């Protein structure tokens, strides 16, 4: 039996660096299926036209198709399901993901191309479904737990399935990307999820209903082993840990950081957190372990608006978390929401004042939108603010609760304030000195200091920061990378080449160092060597754009 686990989004979402990625959950399902001896493959059809998508489906001829559905891609998902049926009328199409989970009845009632919906966590349910089909071919799915399906004209929701207790027991999905369709391997592997569930109850978020309110965690040992495997096999040195609240378990975070430091993995990373779930000691150890940025869901500086959003935080907690984040030298990034019903100019001014107080380095602003599975949407339907069939009737990617002039004005004012604040409140030499005194040596501080010195044209001080890394940690590729880039920019090709070669001694699969060496060889006229480095980069990262452009220049 041929199984295809697919995703497709179109329009603005296909151009977005995050929503265009393959959902991590699909890869986890694929890894479990393969471990159990099944023939499964991943496909991200987002980069392709519908014509090309049809051709790829015809080549695959899947018997079972699982498609990940979010609100932004719900109609693209339905079209993909229809195409799969057209290519192979006997194939079974099952949806999963947050939108499908929370709109399962509506999907089954209105769209015949959908045969079933996996509800919530998908690995064990999809595995049982695949075994059922492979063993018997029976299309009656009502005996499978954690599923919504049809029995004749009746829609059946089977008993829920207990959540997976031990996330470490799930197999690594890394190898599943190697033969995946339409996947940018380097970008895909950067994003890691280490837990499931969220302790919060924000009214605009569907995560608690999807995963449940109890948190489940991968162990620090398992996370570090995965990062090492990706680093050694694919050369990645920077990761984004995309848990809803990475710092929810303080002991786990400290153990994770201890392992990174003791085992000298020398990676850099960022994460998301809640302002009520951090403290200075934890953030300090995160910085020592290579964390350079924390993103907080701040949303508003108005206590009234925070209560209306169900945030269960206060502006004072935001100020405290921001202060310790900046003190240890982590970049402070915030998410803000505007366009909340009842939000006034007074609330906006409170948020603008908060931005001034906490001094974020960057941030994002989004108008408030409602999604299935949120209390915001349920309350909106109950109050008559919208009809219950909104997501099936209206084709917009997102549904904002307000569209009056205040929303555009507040969004622009918040963005402008974030931009001005970021420019004024970058870390300066006195800040870096204080961070070193507080934490001792950590390569993240030196890198951030060196980048700041480069930005203001002080190359001597930048080099001094980078040289301290390689002196203290000669096995740390970040110091050599920074030196190579610095010397390359100054035209010192010989020293730059030495630095990048050292990077490759430490991390042989690091494609950017190969690209850099190709560029340096091309600049000094060594065409055969340049071509060799470009081709090595492409062997590590197929389609690498700078390597392709370099090869093109060599032929002219």
XYZ file of C-alpha atoms in Angstrom:
556
model
C 0.000 0.000 0.000
C 1.346 3.403 -1.041
C 0.821 6.154 1.558
C 1.313 9.840 0.843
C 1.357 12.425 3.639
C 0.808 15.784 2.028
C 0.465 19.514 2.551
C -0.375 22.361 0.219
C -0.976 26.034 0.725
C -1.384 28.759 -1.862
C -1.357 32.547 -2.190
C 0.234 34.575 0.598
C 0.715 31.500 2.772
C 2.817 29.801 0.094
C 5.185 32.790 0.112
C 5.423 32.922 3.905
C 8.643 31.333 5.278
C 6.708 29.544 8.043
C 3.317 28.541 6.624
C 4.985 27.236 3.457
C 6.909 24.615 5.444
C 5.715 21.043 5.798
C 3.987 20.580 9.188
C 6.260 18.708 11.588
C 3.398 16.413 12.627
C 3.198 14.891 9.144
C 6.873 13.945 9.307
C 6.355 12.334 12.701
C 3.515 10.204 11.314
C 5.660 9.236 8.326
C 8.522 8.155 10.582
C 6.223 5.956 12.657
C 4.710 4.337 9.563
C 8.150 3.593 8.148
C 9.342 2.121 11.437
C 6.392 -0.258 11.221
C 7.429 -1.332 7.720
C 4.947 0.699 5.695
C 5.606 2.519 2.430
C 5.050 6.172 3.260
C 6.315 9.375 1.670
C 6.071 13.088 2.463
C 5.021 15.749 -0.043
C 4.890 19.510 0.275
C 3.021 20.658 -2.820
C 3.137 24.344 -1.820
C 5.997 25.239 -4.234
C 4.157 23.696 -7.200
C 1.342 24.752 -9.507
C -1.863 22.762 -9.472
C -0.899 21.240 -12.826
C 2.447 20.067 -11.446
C 0.734 18.836 -8.275
C -1.616 16.720 -10.387
C 1.319 15.231 -12.291
C 3.122 14.371 -9.052
C 0.014 12.700 -7.638
C -0.321 10.690 -10.858
C 3.293 9.531 -10.479
C 2.768 8.512 -6.855
C -0.625 6.811 -7.288
C -1.214 6.703 -3.506
C -3.735 4.318 -1.976
C -3.983 6.332 1.248
C -3.534 10.110 1.426
C -3.210 12.041 4.669
C -3.420 15.830 4.320
C -2.643 18.406 6.998
C -5.273 21.148 7.152
C -5.037 24.562 8.788
C -7.495 27.421 8.438
C -5.309 29.310 5.975
C -5.064 26.330 3.583
C -8.473 24.728 4.111
C -9.684 25.179 0.531
C -6.331 24.203 -0.980
C -6.543 21.040 1.126
C -9.992 20.219 -0.208
C -8.854 20.766 -3.774
C -5.852 18.527 -3.145
C -8.156 15.841 -1.771
C -10.307 16.111 -4.882
C -7.267 15.775 -7.143
C -6.103 12.691 -5.259
C -9.506 11.091 -5.838
C -9.434 12.037 -9.495
C -5.983 10.481 -9.965
C -6.948 7.324 -8.059
C -10.704 7.046 -7.375
C -10.088 4.151 -4.972
C -7.678 6.027 -2.724
C -8.782 6.905 0.790
C -8.332 10.553 1.778
C -7.991 11.467 5.453
C -7.473 14.976 6.807
C -5.762 15.965 10.037
C -4.437 19.060 11.757
C -6.082 21.823 13.805
C -8.680 23.045 11.323
C -9.751 19.561 10.294
C -9.968 18.435 13.915
C -12.206 21.310 14.959
C -14.389 21.218 11.795
C -14.544 17.458 11.258
C -18.341 17.161 11.119
C -18.692 20.060 8.710
C -15.986 18.663 6.444
C -17.525 15.205 6.302
C -21.013 16.605 5.777
C -20.061 18.995 2.983
C -17.142 17.453 1.088
C -17.409 13.934 -0.286
C -13.715 13.827 -1.203
C -12.938 13.622 2.518
C -13.284 10.051 3.850
C -12.191 10.689 7.424
C -10.598 13.117 9.844
C -7.909 12.251 12.389
C -8.787 14.132 15.568
C -5.912 15.805 17.411
C -2.636 13.931 17.816
C -2.225 11.846 14.703
C 0.535 9.232 14.951
C -1.198 6.283 16.603
C -4.577 6.916 14.977
C -3.103 7.087 11.479
C -0.970 3.997 12.121
C -4.019 2.008 13.199
C -5.922 3.276 10.158
C -3.118 2.229 7.803
C -2.851 -1.213 9.401
C -6.615 -1.645 9.127
C -6.602 -0.839 5.400
C -3.519 -2.912 4.668
C -4.844 -5.910 6.539
C -8.453 -5.968 5.367
C -9.068 -3.262 2.776
C -12.280 -2.520 4.669
C -13.257 1.145 4.291
C -15.452 1.093 7.394
C -13.277 3.043 9.827
C -15.646 3.249 12.776
C -13.638 0.784 14.897
C -10.600 3.097 14.906
C -10.302 5.412 17.905
C -9.623 9.108 17.493
C -11.351 9.458 14.146
C -14.380 11.092 12.544
C -15.765 9.259 9.514
C -18.927 8.246 7.677
C -21.020 5.109 8.027
C -23.490 5.397 5.215
C -25.121 8.797 5.591
C -24.225 8.983 9.280
C -21.200 10.881 10.595
C -19.501 8.910 13.355
C -17.020 10.306 15.867
C -15.210 7.387 17.467
C -14.011 7.370 21.102
C -11.028 9.626 21.767
C -7.549 8.180 21.930
C -5.307 8.772 24.971
C -2.416 11.135 24.242
C 1.016 9.607 23.690
C 2.618 9.585 27.114
C 6.244 9.143 26.054
C 7.151 11.467 23.188
C 10.705 10.076 23.171
C 9.253 6.760 21.979
C 8.347 8.337 18.633
C 11.010 7.769 15.958
C 13.118 10.569 14.503
C 11.660 12.039 11.329
C 14.956 13.307 9.907
C 15.374 10.545 7.328
C 11.817 11.017 6.049
C 12.771 14.372 4.536
C 15.493 12.901 2.325
C 13.119 11.568 -0.335
C 10.273 14.002 0.336
C 8.653 15.892 -2.516
C 8.966 19.694 -2.482
C 10.839 19.999 0.829
C 13.650 22.508 1.400
C 15.727 20.296 3.665
C 17.814 23.008 5.324
C 14.843 25.232 6.184
C 12.689 22.317 7.266
C 15.226 20.859 9.677
C 15.770 24.196 11.419
C 12.373 23.982 13.135
C 12.130 21.636 16.111
C 9.180 20.900 18.413
C 10.044 19.469 21.834
C 6.704 19.404 23.659
C 2.963 19.167 23.149
C 0.304 21.132 24.944
C 0.172 24.581 26.476
C -0.551 25.664 30.061
C -2.299 28.840 28.895
C -5.938 29.402 27.992
C -5.760 32.267 25.501
C -9.157 32.837 23.899
C -7.664 33.243 20.406
C -5.649 29.981 20.412
C -6.882 26.465 19.572
C -3.814 24.653 20.931
C -5.348 23.661 24.305
C -8.345 22.018 22.636
C -6.152 20.289 20.035
C -3.403 18.935 22.329
C -5.124 19.136 25.689
C -4.108 21.322 28.601
C -1.668 18.814 30.097
C 1.887 19.247 28.858
C 4.034 16.429 27.544
C 7.746 16.833 26.960
C 10.558 15.255 25.047
C 13.540 14.649 27.291
C 16.613 16.901 27.152
C 18.687 13.882 26.108
C 16.435 13.200 23.107
C 16.445 16.844 21.989
C 20.227 17.186 22.189
C 20.698 13.923 20.297
C 18.401 15.155 17.526
C 20.214 18.483 17.242
C 23.542 16.661 17.063
C 22.254 14.301 14.368
C 21.049 17.215 12.239
C 24.278 19.130 12.826
C 26.491 16.185 11.871
C 24.406 14.948 8.945
C 23.171 18.214 7.435
C 25.498 20.855 8.837
C 22.875 23.010 10.532
C 24.145 25.184 13.367
C 21.043 27.276 14.079
C 17.648 26.005 15.280
C 14.254 27.407 16.142
C 12.451 25.584 18.962
C 8.785 26.168 18.196
C 7.024 24.860 21.299
C 4.129 27.044 22.448
C 6.049 27.568 25.716
C 9.532 26.064 25.572
C 10.310 27.144 29.153
C 7.207 25.589 30.748
C 9.318 22.977 32.606
C 12.178 24.815 34.281
C 14.131 21.700 35.281
C 13.988 20.347 31.734
C 15.309 23.620 30.283
C 18.230 23.710 32.706
C 19.142 20.088 31.947
C 18.899 20.743 28.204
C 21.232 23.728 28.536
C 23.651 21.762 30.731
C 23.906 19.026 28.106
C 24.496 21.527 25.296
C 27.284 23.190 27.251
C 28.952 20.032 28.594
C 28.825 18.203 25.272
C 30.098 21.259 23.388
C 27.491 21.096 20.668
C 28.062 24.771 19.847
C 24.718 25.522 18.216
C 22.668 28.718 18.292
C 18.893 28.746 18.771
C 15.768 30.722 19.617
C 12.515 29.795 21.315
C 9.057 31.012 22.312
C 7.936 31.507 25.901
C 5.454 33.135 28.256
C 6.572 36.060 30.385
C 5.365 34.201 33.486
C 7.548 31.171 32.706
C 11.083 32.583 32.826
C 13.582 33.769 35.412
C 17.091 35.218 35.271
C 18.925 32.008 36.128
C 17.101 30.040 33.441
C 17.600 32.715 30.793
C 21.271 32.968 31.733
C 21.810 29.264 31.165
C 19.907 29.464 27.892
C 22.290 32.199 26.741
C 25.330 30.135 27.775
C 23.902 27.216 25.783
C 23.607 29.266 22.588
C 20.140 30.816 22.787
C 20.176 34.278 21.228
C 16.505 35.270 21.107
C 13.288 34.666 23.047
C 9.876 35.522 21.603
C 7.083 36.357 24.044
C 3.352 36.571 23.469
C 2.817 40.014 25.003
C -0.252 40.972 22.923
C -1.106 44.248 24.718
C -0.030 46.736 27.353
C -3.601 47.162 28.546
C -4.685 45.008 31.491
C -8.261 45.205 30.280
C -7.368 43.880 26.826
C -5.152 41.154 28.282
C -8.091 39.949 30.407
C -10.409 39.975 27.395
C -7.905 37.806 25.496
C -7.602 35.324 28.379
C -3.852 35.927 28.652
C -3.535 35.589 32.457
C -0.483 37.864 32.502
C -0.018 41.483 33.547
C 1.980 44.343 32.033
C 4.188 44.269 35.127
C 5.095 40.624 34.440
C 5.958 41.638 30.894
C 8.256 44.368 32.201
C 9.984 41.985 34.608
C 10.537 39.280 31.974
C 11.771 41.838 29.443
C 14.218 43.302 31.950
C 15.872 39.974 32.782
C 15.867 38.941 29.111
C 17.779 42.074 28.182
C 20.032 41.839 31.246
C 21.394 38.417 30.246
C 21.800 39.647 26.673
C 19.084 37.788 24.765
C 17.346 39.489 21.893
C 13.845 40.395 23.024
C 11.114 39.721 20.451
C 7.407 40.225 21.093
C 4.089 39.365 19.501
C 1.327 41.994 19.695
C -2.369 41.819 18.867
C -4.616 44.738 17.979
C -8.154 45.067 16.646
C -9.653 43.532 19.792
C -13.384 44.268 20.210
C -13.702 47.217 22.566
C -10.046 48.231 22.170
C -9.703 51.996 22.339
C -7.024 54.593 21.774
C -6.365 54.498 25.522
C -5.543 50.776 25.250
C -3.309 51.484 22.254
C -1.443 54.160 24.212
C -0.868 51.650 27.037
C 0.726 49.250 24.551
C 2.887 51.986 23.054
C 4.094 52.918 26.544
C 4.871 49.265 27.272
C 6.994 49.055 24.115
C 8.946 52.086 25.297
C 9.466 50.504 28.714
C 10.575 47.016 27.691
C 12.783 47.985 24.714
C 12.194 45.028 22.372
C 14.637 44.321 19.569
C 11.843 43.364 17.179
C 8.214 42.327 17.118
C 5.191 41.345 15.085
C 1.726 42.897 15.068
C -1.392 40.985 14.038
C -5.042 41.994 13.980
C -7.138 39.679 16.167
C -8.500 36.756 14.135
C -10.762 33.911 15.138
C -10.169 30.254 14.372
C -12.087 27.018 14.904
C -11.466 25.421 18.263
C -11.052 28.731 20.075
C -13.342 30.126 22.748
C -13.271 33.358 20.766
C -15.041 31.677 17.836
C -17.473 29.773 20.045
C -18.473 32.958 21.862
C -18.794 34.836 18.581
C -21.218 32.253 17.209
C -23.187 32.166 20.476
C -23.546 35.945 20.470
C -24.693 36.062 16.842
C -21.500 37.774 15.695
C -21.078 35.233 12.900
C -22.709 32.074 11.610
C -21.391 28.636 12.542
C -20.612 27.841 8.879
C -18.221 30.787 8.508
C -15.199 28.693 7.577
C -17.026 26.686 4.931
C -18.843 29.677 3.442
C -16.151 32.358 3.366
C -12.917 31.816 1.442
C -10.743 34.348 3.264
C -7.570 32.941 4.827
C -8.205 34.695 8.148
C -11.249 36.233 9.850
C -10.468 39.447 11.668
C -12.868 40.570 14.329
C -12.679 44.234 13.367
C -12.217 45.990 10.046
C -12.787 49.603 11.117
C -10.155 52.345 10.563
C -8.811 51.966 14.115
C -7.232 48.604 13.264
C -5.116 49.899 10.381
C -4.080 52.958 12.383
C -3.157 50.993 15.517
C -1.283 48.354 13.522
C 0.842 51.005 11.816
C 1.501 52.907 15.033
C 2.633 49.742 16.793
C 4.894 48.734 13.912
C 6.412 52.208 13.758
C 7.060 52.228 17.493
C 8.673 48.778 17.341
C 10.961 49.903 14.526
C 12.050 53.089 16.331
C 12.526 51.277 19.621
C 14.644 48.544 18.029
C 16.980 51.123 16.488
C 17.405 52.977 19.795
C 17.817 49.993 22.080
C 20.321 47.695 20.413
C 22.911 46.298 22.799
C 26.000 48.477 23.064
C 29.559 47.879 24.335
C 28.578 48.652 27.943
C 25.743 46.100 27.677
C 28.066 43.393 26.344
C 30.547 44.105 29.120
C 27.795 43.754 31.739
C 26.587 40.507 30.158
C 30.093 39.021 30.261
C 30.466 40.032 33.889
C 27.112 38.427 34.737
C 27.420 35.185 32.764
C 31.108 34.714 32.101
C 32.214 33.664 28.623
C 29.577 32.390 26.200
C 29.980 32.444 22.456
C 26.558 33.971 21.849
C 27.602 37.200 23.591
C 30.804 37.459 21.543
C 28.968 36.837 18.288
C 26.325 39.436 19.045
C 28.992 41.940 20.114
C 31.069 41.267 17.003
C 28.066 41.746 14.739
C 27.306 45.050 16.469
C 30.876 46.265 15.999
C 30.774 45.274 12.330
C 27.529 47.207 11.877
C 29.197 50.410 13.075
C 32.390 49.764 11.095
C 34.708 48.819 13.980
C 36.291 45.767 12.403
C 39.153 45.628 14.906
C 36.797 45.150 17.867
C 34.661 42.717 15.856
C 37.697 40.559 15.130
C 38.724 40.703 18.779
C 35.317 39.295 19.819
C 35.497 36.490 17.267
C 39.121 35.680 18.124
C 38.140 35.194 21.751
C 35.705 32.456 20.675
C 38.300 30.486 18.725
C 40.874 30.974 21.488
C 38.576 29.689 24.218
C 36.677 27.166 22.091
C 38.765 26.118 19.074
C 36.158 23.431 18.310
C 33.372 26.022 18.012
C 32.541 26.598 14.320
C 30.744 29.893 15.028
C 33.966 31.749 15.785
C 35.610 30.522 12.588
C 32.492 31.317 10.554
C 32.427 34.869 11.857
C 36.149 35.344 11.153
C 35.743 33.947 7.640
C 32.873 36.287 6.869
C 34.720 39.250 8.359
C 37.900 38.625 6.368
C 35.924 37.858 3.217
C 34.148 41.185 3.479
C 37.499 42.947 3.924
C 38.948 41.233 0.844
C 41.463 39.133 2.783
C 40.769 36.003 0.767
C 43.607 33.894 2.137
C 42.635 34.286 5.793
C 38.947 33.873 4.962
C 39.660 30.578 3.187
C 41.600 29.285 6.190
C 38.679 30.084 8.489
C 36.067 28.414 6.301
C 38.237 25.330 5.857
C 38.418 25.106 9.643
C 34.608 25.248 9.782
C 34.452 22.259 7.447
C 36.935 20.338 9.582
C 34.532 20.782 12.488
C 31.239 20.419 10.578
C 31.915 18.658 7.252
C 28.278 18.949 6.101
C 28.111 22.740 6.496
C 26.978 23.856 3.030
C 27.310 27.649 3.625
C 31.063 27.246 4.239
C 31.343 25.383 0.922
C 29.463 28.193 -0.823
C 31.735 30.787 0.780
C 34.839 28.918 -0.370
C 33.378 28.702 -3.869
C 32.814 32.470 -3.882
C 36.354 33.165 -2.659
C 37.913 30.844 -5.266
C 35.851 32.480 -7.995
C 36.986 35.954 -6.911
C 40.660 34.958 -7.142
C 40.114 33.293 -10.512
C 40.472 29.688 -9.397
C 37.574 28.393 -11.470
C 38.089 24.604 -11.063
C 38.297 24.932 -7.284
C 35.283 27.238 -7.230
C 33.248 24.758 -9.240
C 34.257 21.929 -6.910
C 33.115 23.869 -3.835
C 29.826 24.872 -5.440
C 29.119 21.291 -6.414
C 29.957 20.076 -2.925
C 27.503 22.628 -1.524
C 24.819 21.399 -3.920
C 25.467 17.797 -2.901
C 24.764 18.832 0.688
C 21.893 21.232 -0.074
C 20.286 20.494 -3.467
C 19.139 23.674 -5.160
C 21.296 25.988 -3.005
C 20.730 29.308 -4.836
C 24.140 30.963 -4.327
C 25.937 27.824 -5.477
C 23.751 27.613 -8.575
C 24.331 31.292 -9.321
C 28.079 30.812 -8.844
C 28.170 27.908 -11.277
C 26.242 30.008 -13.768
C 28.784 32.826 -13.464
C 31.650 30.393 -14.056
C 30.226 29.436 -17.455
C 30.017 33.042 -18.693
